[in-house]
CSV table of C-alpha atoms and ligand atoms in Angstrom, one decimal:
chain,number,residue,atom,x,y,z
A,4,MET,CA,96.8,203.0,283.2
A,5,SER,CA,101.1,201.5,283.3
A,6,PHE,CA,103.4,204.9,280.8
A,7,GLU,CA,106.3,202.3,281.6
A,8,LYS,CA,108.5,201.2,279.0
A,9,LYS,CA,108.9,197.4,277.6
A,10,VAL,CA,112.2,197.0,276.0
A,11,ILE,CA,112.9,193.5,275.4
A,12,ILE,CA,116.5,192.9,275.1
A,13,ALA,CA,118.5,189.7,273.6
A,14,GLY,CA,121.0,188.7,274.9
A,15,ALA,CA,122.6,188.5,278.4
A,16,GLY,CA,126.4,188.7,278.4
A,17,ALA,CA,128.4,192.2,279.2
A,18,SER,CA,127.2,195.3,276.7
A,19,GLY,CA,123.1,193.5,277.4
A,20,LEU,CA,123.2,193.8,281.6
A,21,CYS,CA,124.6,197.0,281.2
A,22,ALA,CA,122.0,198.2,279.2
A,23,ALA,CA,119.6,196.2,280.9
A,24,ILE,CA,120.4,198.2,284.6
A,25,ALA,CA,120.3,201.7,282.5
A,26,ALA,CA,116.6,201.4,280.9
A,27,ALA,CA,115.2,199.4,284.8
A,28,ARG,CA,116.8,202.6,286.6
A,29,ASP,CA,115.1,205.0,284.3
A,30,GLY,CA,111.7,203.2,284.7
A,31,ALA,CA,111.7,200.6,282.2
A,32,LEU,CA,109.6,197.4,282.5
A,33,VAL,CA,112.9,195.0,281.6
A,34,THR,CA,113.3,191.5,279.8
A,35,VAL,CA,115.8,190.7,279.1
A,36,ILE,CA,116.5,186.5,276.5
A,37,GLU,CA,118.9,184.5,277.2
A,38,LYS,CA,119.7,181.4,274.6
A,39,THR,CA,122.5,180.4,277.4
A,40,ASP,CA,121.1,178.4,280.7
A,41,SER,CA,123.1,181.9,282.1
A,42,CYS,CA,124.1,185.2,282.2
A,43,GLY,CA,127.3,186.0,281.6
A,44,LYS,CA,129.6,182.8,280.3
A,45,LYS,CA,132.3,184.6,278.2
A,46,LEU,CA,132.1,187.3,280.7
A,47,SER,CA,133.5,185.0,282.8
A,48,MET,CA,136.3,183.9,281.0
A,49,THR,CA,137.4,187.1,280.6
A,50,GLY,CA,141.3,188.0,281.6
A,51,ASN,CA,141.9,184.7,282.4
A,52,GLY,CA,140.1,184.9,284.7
A,53,ARG,CA,140.1,187.8,286.7
A,54,CYS,CA,138.2,190.5,284.0
A,55,ASN,CA,140.1,193.2,283.0
A,56,LEU,CA,137.1,194.8,283.1
A,57,ALA,CA,138.6,198.3,281.9
A,58,ASN,CA,141.9,200.7,281.0
A,59,LEU,CA,142.4,204.3,282.8
A,60,ASN,CA,144.5,205.0,280.0
A,61,LEU,CA,141.6,204.9,276.7
A,62,SER,CA,140.7,206.8,273.8
A,63,SER,CA,139.4,206.2,270.9
A,64,ASP,CA,142.5,205.2,269.5
A,65,ASP,CA,142.6,202.1,271.0
A,66,TYR,CA,139.7,200.8,268.2
A,67,ASN,CA,139.3,199.3,265.4
A,68,SER,CA,135.8,201.1,264.1
A,69,GLU,CA,134.6,203.2,261.1
A,70,SER,CA,134.2,206.1,262.5
A,71,ARG,CA,136.7,207.6,265.4
A,72,GLY,CA,134.7,210.7,265.8
A,73,ARG,CA,131.7,208.9,267.2
A,74,MET,CA,133.5,206.5,268.9
A,75,LYS,CA,135.5,209.8,271.1
A,76,ASN,CA,132.0,210.8,271.7
A,77,TRP,CA,130.0,207.6,273.0
A,78,LEU,CA,133.6,207.8,275.1
A,79,LYS,CA,132.8,211.0,276.1
A,80,ARG,CA,129.7,210.1,277.8
A,81,PHE,CA,130.7,206.5,279.1
A,82,GLY,CA,133.9,206.6,279.6
A,83,VAL,CA,136.5,205.1,281.5
A,84,LYS,CA,135.2,207.4,284.7
A,85,GLU,CA,131.4,205.9,284.0
A,86,ALA,CA,131.9,203.1,284.3
A,87,THR,CA,134.0,202.8,287.0
A,88,ASP,CA,131.5,205.0,289.0
A,89,PHE,CA,128.2,202.5,287.4
A,90,PHE,CA,130.4,199.7,289.1
A,91,THR,CA,130.4,201.6,292.4
A,92,SER,CA,127.5,201.9,292.5
A,93,LEU,CA,127.4,198.1,291.8
A,94,GLY,CA,129.5,197.6,294.7
A,95,LEU,CA,132.6,196.3,292.4
A,96,VAL,CA,135.7,196.4,294.1
A,97,ILE,CA,138.4,197.2,292.0
A,98,ILE,CA,141.6,197.8,291.2
A,99,SER,CA,144.7,198.6,288.8
A,100,GLU,CA,147.1,197.5,287.4
A,101,ASN,CA,149.6,200.0,285.6
A,102,GLY,CA,145.9,201.4,284.7
A,103,TYR,CA,144.4,198.2,283.9
A,104,LEU,CA,141.5,197.7,286.2
A,105,TYR,CA,139.9,193.9,288.1
A,106,PRO,CA,137.8,193.5,290.1
A,107,ILE,CA,139.9,193.3,293.4
A,108,SER,CA,138.4,190.2,294.1
A,109,GLY,CA,139.9,188.6,290.9
A,110,GLN,CA,137.1,187.0,290.0
A,111,ALA,CA,135.7,187.6,286.5
A,112,ASN,CA,132.2,186.3,288.3
A,113,SER,CA,132.2,188.5,290.9
A,114,VAL,CA,131.2,190.8,288.0
A,115,VAL,CA,128.6,188.9,286.8
A,116,SER,CA,127.3,188.2,290.2
A,117,VAL,CA,127.2,192.5,290.9
A,118,LEU,CA,125.3,192.4,287.3
A,119,VAL,CA,123.4,190.7,287.8
A,120,ASN,CA,122.1,191.3,291.5
A,121,GLU,CA,121.4,194.6,290.2
A,122,CYS,CA,119.9,193.3,287.8
A,123,LYS,CA,117.8,191.5,289.5
A,124,ARG,CA,116.9,194.3,292.4
A,125,LEU,CA,115.5,195.9,289.6
A,126,GLY,CA,112.4,193.8,288.9
A,127,VAL,CA,114.7,193.0,285.7
A,128,GLU,CA,113.0,189.2,284.0
A,129,PHE,CA,115.2,187.3,282.3
A,130,CYS,CA,114.4,183.9,280.1
A,131,PHE,CA,117.0,181.4,279.8
A,132,ASN,CA,117.1,178.8,278.0
A,133,GLU,CA,115.4,180.8,274.7
A,134,GLN,CA,116.7,182.0,270.8
A,135,VAL,CA,115.5,185.2,269.7
A,136,LYS,CA,115.2,184.4,266.4
A,137,GLU,CA,113.9,187.5,264.4
A,138,VAL,CA,112.6,190.8,266.1
A,139,ILE,CA,109.4,192.6,263.9
A,140,LYS,CA,108.2,196.2,263.7
A,141,GLU,CA,103.7,196.1,264.3
A,142,ASP,CA,102.0,198.5,262.8
A,143,ASP,CA,101.4,199.9,266.1
A,144,GLY,CA,105.1,200.6,266.6
A,145,THR,CA,105.5,198.2,269.0
A,146,PHE,CA,108.4,195.2,268.4
A,147,THR,CA,107.3,191.2,269.2
A,148,VAL,CA,110.1,189.6,269.5
A,149,ARG,CA,109.8,186.3,268.1
A,150,THR,CA,111.8,183.0,270.0
A,151,SER,CA,112.9,179.6,269.8
A,152,THR,CA,109.8,178.6,272.6
A,153,ASP,CA,107.7,182.1,272.6
A,154,SER,CA,107.5,185.8,271.6
A,155,HIS,CA,107.3,188.5,273.4
A,156,CYS,CA,106.1,192.2,272.7
A,157,GLY,CA,108.3,195.4,273.6
A,158,ASP,CA,108.0,199.3,272.9
A,159,ALA,CA,112.1,198.9,272.5
A,160,VAL,CA,115.0,196.6,271.2
A,161,ILE,CA,118.0,196.1,271.9
A,162,LEU,CA,120.8,193.5,270.7
A,163,SER,CA,123.0,192.6,272.5
A,164,MET,CA,123.9,188.9,271.5
A,165,GLY,CA,127.7,189.3,270.7
A,166,GLY,CA,129.1,188.2,267.9
A,167,LEU,CA,131.7,185.2,265.7
A,168,ALA,CA,134.7,185.3,269.3
A,169,GLY,CA,135.3,183.2,271.7
A,170,PRO,CA,134.1,179.2,272.5
A,171,LYS,CA,130.5,178.4,271.5
A,172,THR,CA,129.9,177.8,274.8
A,173,THR,CA,129.9,180.8,275.7
A,174,GLY,CA,126.4,181.7,273.4
A,175,SER,CA,128.7,184.2,270.5
A,176,THR,CA,127.3,182.5,267.1
A,177,GLY,CA,126.7,185.4,265.1
A,178,ASP,CA,123.0,185.3,265.2
A,179,GLY,CA,122.8,189.4,266.3
A,180,TYR,CA,123.8,189.4,262.8
A,181,TYR,CA,121.6,188.2,260.2
A,182,ILE,CA,118.6,189.5,262.9
A,183,CYS,CA,119.5,192.6,262.0
A,184,GLU,CA,120.7,192.5,258.5
A,185,LYS,CA,117.0,191.0,258.3
A,186,LEU,CA,115.5,194.0,259.4
A,187,GLY,CA,117.7,196.3,256.9
A,188,MET,CA,121.0,196.8,258.8
A,189,SER,CA,124.5,195.8,256.6
A,190,LYS,CA,127.5,194.2,257.5
A,191,LYS,CA,130.6,194.8,257.5
A,192,ASP,CA,132.8,191.6,257.3
A,193,THR,CA,133.9,190.1,259.8
A,194,TYR,CA,137.3,188.2,261.3
A,195,PRO,CA,138.7,186.5,264.4
A,196,ALA,CA,141.1,189.9,265.8
A,197,LEU,CA,143.0,188.8,269.1
A,198,VAL,CA,144.3,185.8,268.4
A,199,ALA,CA,147.1,184.5,267.6
A,200,LEU,CA,148.8,184.2,263.3
A,201,ASN,CA,150.2,180.7,261.4
A,202,ALA,CA,153.0,180.8,259.6
A,203,GLU,CA,154.1,177.5,257.8
A,204,ASP,CA,157.9,177.3,258.4
A,205,ASP,CA,159.9,174.1,259.4
A,206,THR,CA,162.9,176.7,261.6
A,207,LEU,CA,160.3,177.5,263.5
A,208,PRO,CA,161.3,176.3,267.4
A,209,LYS,CA,159.5,173.1,268.8
A,210,ASP,CA,156.3,173.4,270.6
A,211,SER,CA,155.7,176.3,273.0
A,212,GLY,CA,158.6,178.0,271.2
A,213,VAL,CA,160.3,181.2,273.1
A,214,ARG,CA,158.9,184.4,274.2
A,215,ALA,CA,160.8,187.2,273.6
A,216,LEU,CA,159.9,191.0,273.6
A,217,ALA,CA,160.7,193.3,270.8
A,218,ASN,CA,159.0,195.2,267.5
A,219,VAL,CA,156.9,193.3,265.6
A,220,THR,CA,156.0,195.5,261.9
A,221,PHE,CA,154.2,193.9,259.3
A,222,TYR,CA,153.6,194.3,255.5
A,223,ILE,CA,152.1,194.0,252.5
A,224,GLY,CA,155.3,193.7,250.1
A,225,ASP,CA,156.9,197.7,251.3
A,226,GLU,CA,154.0,199.0,253.0
A,227,VAL,CA,153.1,198.0,257.1
A,228,ILE,CA,150.5,197.9,257.0
A,229,ALA,CA,150.8,197.3,261.2
A,230,ALA,CA,153.6,197.8,263.7
A,231,GLU,CA,153.3,196.9,268.0
A,232,TYR,CA,155.8,196.5,270.7
A,233,GLY,CA,155.9,194.0,273.3
A,234,GLU,CA,156.5,190.3,274.5
A,235,VAL,CA,156.2,188.1,271.5
A,236,GLN,CA,155.5,184.7,271.8
A,237,ILE,CA,156.7,182.4,268.1
A,238,THR,CA,155.8,178.5,268.3
A,239,SER,CA,155.9,175.1,266.3
A,240,LYS,CA,152.7,176.6,264.8
A,241,GLY,CA,152.6,180.8,264.2
A,242,ILE,CA,153.3,183.7,266.6
A,243,SER,CA,151.4,184.9,269.4
A,244,GLY,CA,151.7,187.1,272.2
A,245,ILE,CA,150.0,190.7,272.8
A,246,PRO,CA,151.5,192.5,270.3
A,247,VAL,CA,150.5,189.6,267.5
A,248,MET,CA,147.3,190.0,268.7
A,249,GLN,CA,146.4,193.6,268.7
A,250,ALA,CA,146.8,193.3,264.4
A,251,SER,CA,145.5,190.5,264.3
A,252,GLY,CA,142.2,192.3,263.0
A,253,VAL,CA,144.2,193.7,260.6
A,254,VAL,CA,146.0,191.2,259.5
A,255,ALA,CA,142.9,188.8,259.2
A,256,GLY,CA,141.3,192.0,256.7
A,257,HIS,CA,144.1,191.7,254.6
A,258,LEU,CA,144.4,187.9,254.4
A,259,SER,CA,140.6,187.4,254.0
A,260,LYS,CA,141.2,189.0,250.5
A,261,GLY,CA,144.7,187.6,249.4
A,262,ARG,CA,147.4,189.8,250.2
A,263,PRO,CA,149.7,187.9,251.7
A,264,VAL,CA,151.4,189.0,255.6
A,265,THR,CA,154.3,189.2,256.2
A,266,ALA,CA,156.3,189.7,260.2
A,267,SER,CA,159.0,191.2,260.4
A,268,ILE,CA,160.3,190.7,264.3
A,269,ASN,CA,162.9,192.8,265.8
A,270,PHE,CA,164.3,191.4,269.3
A,271,PHE,CA,167.1,194.6,270.3
A,272,PRO,CA,163.6,197.0,270.5
A,273,GLY,CA,165.4,199.5,272.6
A,274,TYR,CA,168.6,199.4,270.1
A,275,ASN,CA,168.2,202.5,266.9
A,276,ASP,CA,170.7,202.1,263.9
A,277,ASP,CA,173.7,202.8,265.0
A,278,GLU,CA,173.2,201.4,268.6
A,279,PHE,CA,172.5,198.3,266.4
A,280,ASP,CA,175.4,199.4,264.0
A,281,ASN,CA,177.7,199.5,266.8
A,282,LEU,CA,176.8,196.4,268.7
A,283,VAL,CA,177.4,194.1,265.3
A,284,LYS,CA,181.3,196.0,265.4
A,285,THR,CA,181.6,195.3,268.6
A,286,MET,CA,180.7,191.3,268.4
A,287,LEU,CA,183.4,191.1,265.1
A,288,GLU,CA,185.5,191.7,267.4
A,289,LEU,CA,185.8,188.8,269.6
A,290,PRO,CA,188.5,186.2,268.7
A,291,GLY,CA,188.1,184.4,265.6
A,292,GLU,CA,188.9,181.1,267.4
A,293,ARG,CA,186.1,181.3,269.0
A,294,LYS,CA,182.8,178.8,267.3
A,295,LEU,CA,179.0,181.3,265.7
A,296,GLY,CA,177.9,179.9,268.7
A,297,GLU,CA,179.2,180.8,271.3
A,298,LEU,CA,179.3,184.2,270.3
A,299,LEU,CA,175.7,184.4,270.0
A,300,ASP,CA,175.2,182.0,273.7
A,301,GLY,CA,175.8,185.5,274.6
A,302,PHE,CA,173.6,187.8,271.7
A,303,CYS,CA,170.1,186.1,272.4
A,304,ASN,CA,167.2,183.3,272.8
A,305,SER,CA,169.1,180.1,272.4
A,306,ASN,CA,166.0,179.5,269.7
A,307,ILE,CA,166.1,182.2,269.0
A,308,ASN,CA,169.7,181.3,267.8
A,309,GLU,CA,169.3,177.9,267.2
A,310,MET,CA,166.0,179.2,264.7
A,311,ILE,CA,168.3,181.7,262.1
A,312,LEU,CA,170.8,179.6,261.9
A,313,LYS,CA,168.0,177.0,260.6
A,314,ARG,CA,166.6,179.6,258.4
A,315,MET,CA,170.9,180.7,257.4
A,316,LYS,CA,171.3,176.8,257.1
A,317,ILE,CA,174.9,177.9,259.5
A,318,SER,CA,176.1,175.8,262.2
A,319,ALA,CA,176.9,176.8,265.6
A,320,GLY,CA,180.3,174.6,265.6
A,321,MET,CA,181.6,176.6,262.4
A,322,LYS,CA,184.7,179.0,263.5
A,323,ILE,CA,183.8,182.5,262.9
A,324,ARG,CA,187.3,183.0,261.3
A,325,ASN,CA,185.4,180.5,258.7
A,326,VAL,CA,181.9,181.5,258.6
A,327,GLY,CA,183.4,185.1,257.9
A,328,ALA,CA,182.6,189.0,259.0
A,329,SER,CA,180.4,189.2,256.5
A,330,MET,CA,178.5,186.4,256.9
A,331,VAL,CA,179.1,187.0,260.9
A,332,SER,CA,177.0,190.1,260.2
A,333,CYS,CA,174.6,189.2,258.4
A,334,ILE,CA,173.3,186.8,261.0
A,335,LEU,CA,174.1,189.2,263.5
A,336,TYR,CA,171.0,192.2,261.1
A,337,LYS,CA,168.4,189.3,261.0
A,338,TYR,CA,167.9,189.8,264.2
A,339,ARG,CA,166.2,193.1,263.6
A,340,ASN,CA,163.9,191.9,260.4
A,341,LEU,CA,163.4,188.1,261.1
A,342,ARG,CA,160.9,187.7,258.9
A,343,ILE,CA,158.0,184.9,258.8
A,344,GLU,CA,155.3,184.4,256.0
A,345,ILE,CA,151.5,184.2,257.7
A,346,SER,CA,149.3,181.9,256.5
A,347,GLY,CA,145.9,182.6,258.8
A,348,THR,CA,144.1,183.4,261.6
A,349,GLY,CA,143.9,181.4,264.8
A,350,ASP,CA,139.6,180.6,264.3
A,351,TYR,CA,136.8,182.0,265.7
A,352,LYS,CA,137.3,179.6,269.3
A,353,LYS,CA,140.0,181.0,269.7
A,354,ALA,CA,139.9,184.6,268.7
A,355,GLN,CA,138.4,187.1,272.2
A,356,VAL,CA,136.8,189.7,269.9
A,357,THR,CA,135.1,190.1,266.5
A,358,LYS,CA,136.6,192.3,264.3
A,359,GLY,CA,133.4,193.8,262.0
A,360,GLY,CA,129.6,193.3,262.5
A,361,ILE,CA,126.2,196.4,261.9
A,362,SER,CA,127.7,199.0,260.8
A,363,LEU,CA,128.2,202.4,262.2
A,364,GLY,CA,126.6,204.2,259.8
A,365,ASP,CA,123.1,202.5,260.1
A,366,LEU,CA,122.8,203.6,264.0
A,367,ASP,CA,122.3,207.0,265.3
A,368,ASP,CA,124.7,208.2,268.4
A,369,THR,CA,122.3,206.9,270.9
A,370,MET,CA,123.1,203.0,268.9
A,371,GLN,CA,119.8,203.0,267.5
A,372,SER,CA,118.6,202.2,263.8
A,373,LYS,CA,118.3,205.3,262.2
A,374,SER,CA,116.4,202.2,259.7
A,375,VAL,CA,114.3,200.3,262.4
A,376,PRO,CA,113.7,203.1,265.6
A,377,GLY,CA,113.0,201.4,269.0
A,378,VAL,CA,116.3,199.2,267.6
A,379,PHE,CA,119.5,199.2,269.3
A,380,VAL,CA,122.4,197.4,269.1
A,381,VAL,CA,125.0,197.0,270.9
A,382,GLY,CA,128.6,196.4,272.2
A,383,GLU,CA,130.9,192.8,269.7
A,384,LEU,CA,128.3,192.7,267.4
A,385,CYS,CA,128.1,196.4,266.6
A,386,ASP,CA,131.6,196.9,264.0
A,387,VAL,CA,134.0,198.1,266.9
A,388,ASP,CA,136.6,196.1,268.0
A,389,GLY,CA,139.2,197.6,270.4
A,390,ARG,CA,143.5,196.8,271.4
A,391,CYS,CA,143.5,194.0,274.5
A,392,GLY,CA,143.7,195.4,277.8
A,393,GLY,CA,139.9,195.9,279.0
A,394,TYR,CA,138.8,198.0,275.9
A,395,ASN,CA,136.5,195.5,274.6
A,396,LEU,CA,134.6,195.5,277.5
A,397,GLN,CA,134.1,199.6,278.1
A,398,TRP,CA,132.8,199.9,274.6
A,399,ALA,CA,130.2,196.8,275.9
A,400,TRP,CA,129.3,198.8,279.5
A,401,THR,CA,129.5,202.2,276.8
A,402,SER,CA,127.6,201.6,274.2
A,403,GLY,CA,125.5,199.3,276.6
A,404,TYR,CA,124.4,202.2,279.0
A,405,ILE,CA,124.1,204.3,276.4
A,406,ALA,CA,121.5,202.0,274.5
A,407,GLY,CA,119.7,200.7,277.8
A,408,GLU,CA,119.0,204.5,278.7
A,409,ALA,CA,117.9,206.1,275.4
A,410,ALA,CA,115.3,202.7,275.1
A,411,SER,CA,114.1,203.6,278.2
A,412,CYS,CA,112.7,206.9,277.1
A,413,LEU,CA,111.6,206.6,273.5
B,15,FAD,C1,138.8,184.2,276.8
B,15,FAD,C2,138.4,185.7,276.6
B,15,FAD,C3,139.1,186.5,277.2
B,15,FAD,C4,138.4,188.0,277.2
B,15,FAD,N1,139.2,188.8,277.7
B,15,FAD,C5,138.6,189.7,277.9
B,15,FAD,C6,139.3,191.1,279.2
B,15,FAD,O1,140.3,190.9,279.9
B,15,FAD,N2,138.8,192.7,278.6
B,15,FAD,C7,137.6,192.5,278.0
B,15,FAD,O2,138.0,194.0,277.2
B,15,FAD,N3,137.5,191.8,276.3
B,15,FAD,C8,138.0,190.7,277.0
B,15,FAD,N4,137.1,189.7,275.8
B,15,FAD,C9,136.4,190.0,275.5
B,15,FAD,C10,135.2,190.6,276.2
B,15,FAD,O3,134.7,189.1,276.4
B,15,FAD,C11,133.2,190.5,275.0
B,15,FAD,O4,134.3,192.0,273.6
B,15,FAD,C12,132.0,191.0,275.2
B,15,FAD,O5,131.9,189.7,275.9
B,15,FAD,C13,131.5,190.9,274.2
B,15,FAD,O6,130.0,192.0,275.3
B,15,FAD,P1,128.8,191.1,274.4
B,15,FAD,O7,127.9,192.0,274.9
B,15,FAD,O8,129.4,192.6,273.0
B,15,FAD,O9,128.7,190.0,273.9
B,15,FAD,P2,129.0,188.3,274.9
B,15,FAD,O10,129.4,189.1,276.2
B,15,FAD,O11,129.5,187.7,274.1
B,15,FAD,O12,126.9,188.1,274.9
B,15,FAD,C14,126.6,188.2,274.2
B,15,FAD,C15,125.6,187.1,275.5
B,15,FAD,O13,124.3,187.1,273.8
B,15,FAD,C16,123.5,185.9,273.5
B,15,FAD,N5,123.4,185.7,273.2
B,15,FAD,C17,123.6,185.4,271.6
B,15,FAD,N6,122.5,184.7,270.0
B,15,FAD,C18,121.5,185.1,270.8
B,15,FAD,C19,120.5,185.4,270.9
B,15,FAD,N7,120.4,184.6,270.0
B,15,FAD,N8,119.5,185.4,271.7
B,15,FAD,C20,120.1,185.1,272.1
B,15,FAD,N9,120.7,185.6,273.3
B,15,FAD,C21,121.6,185.0,272.8
B,15,FAD,C22,125.1,184.9,274.0
B,15,FAD,O14,124.8,183.9,274.8
B,15,FAD,C23,125.4,186.0,275.4
B,15,FAD,O15,125.8,185.7,276.8
B,15,FAD,C24,137.3,188.2,276.4
B,15,FAD,C25,137.6,187.0,275.0
B,15,FAD,C26,136.7,186.4,275.5
B,15,FAD,C27,136.2,185.1,274.2
């Protein structure tokens, strides 16, 4: 008679593979059910194909989560050190680029391979092209996992089916939400996050537009809802770049409630108020017979100059003297506060992560459902989303490993 726990894992993505290894290393018999035909489809496209798998600068502040305190505890139990030790134990060589961790191979597929190889070594069984449809708790405390083609029995179930973000080919269709809700768990509203923001504004530059280091602050009326610094990209469709993506989940939440959001871009992030005032004074001392366009040539990027003049409805060919000092000054201050009304966000297909999901309040400290003990919820399916920079995969490893260990010794 065997006393090994049988753990069923729904979803062979980042969190599911990590959970499978943790459970199997602790002696559980593990079956992973995956609806596509292979493991880690999304994982293999992360970090532009290089997989930014974690970040040396890790704290609970890097996450939007309903519970900072609990995030802190989870990251203490399985943080960046544990994640790097884990991957090192799989034979993956990791390099740091300013704290951003990547496989030295430069290939996200290496990360998928080492995870799958370890699963195979530990005897994890894989069932591909099987979509989990329902999880049923039986009277004897075991679980039946009903799929599109079969059913599987286990002592514990880990739901690691991801969210809605990314191309549909990666299997991100949000199946986990209705399965959890059917089990009585609650779901926080979901939005695309780490995604570009749209604007309908005919003064935006054409095509791929312009990139610039800037501060971007997002407002609802006078209230600041997010503020970020980094390389902003302004295109004919709207704004993107890392600082915009970082704020996108928060912006999406407000837009969905009908609250109009405005972005204010400051193209002179290194200048404080006094320094900028002095800079404007210096610019105003330039000879008045020069054209406005000539003054702006040395001031900022030509695409940004064009955009601002278009907004101000002023020709670059006008002489500074004719424009007048107060108007020139008004134009120059626009570079510190270029306001763009946000009309929407990119869709889930273009997003890197889902904001919202299964409420952490429904889960205990091992990611186990409080209402259905024996069922665990991990990864993007939970109401946790991180910043760009390896934080979302870190959450997949953290939650997956903690749940895998706990499920194996229920
Ligand atoms: C283009 C892109 C780039 C990214 N780059 C990075 C990066 O560099 N660093 C970073 O930290 N994060 C990155 N992310 C985010 C990161 O990929 C996710 O946070 C992470 O993959 C989530 O892991 P997961 O295990 O929760 O879900 P997933 O990795 O999405 O895995 C879920 C798995 O469950 C399967 N599944 C779904 N429904 C069912 C079902 N009903 N039955 C059976 N199986 C099912 C899916 O097919 C899939 O295999 C990126 C995301 C995208 C889209």
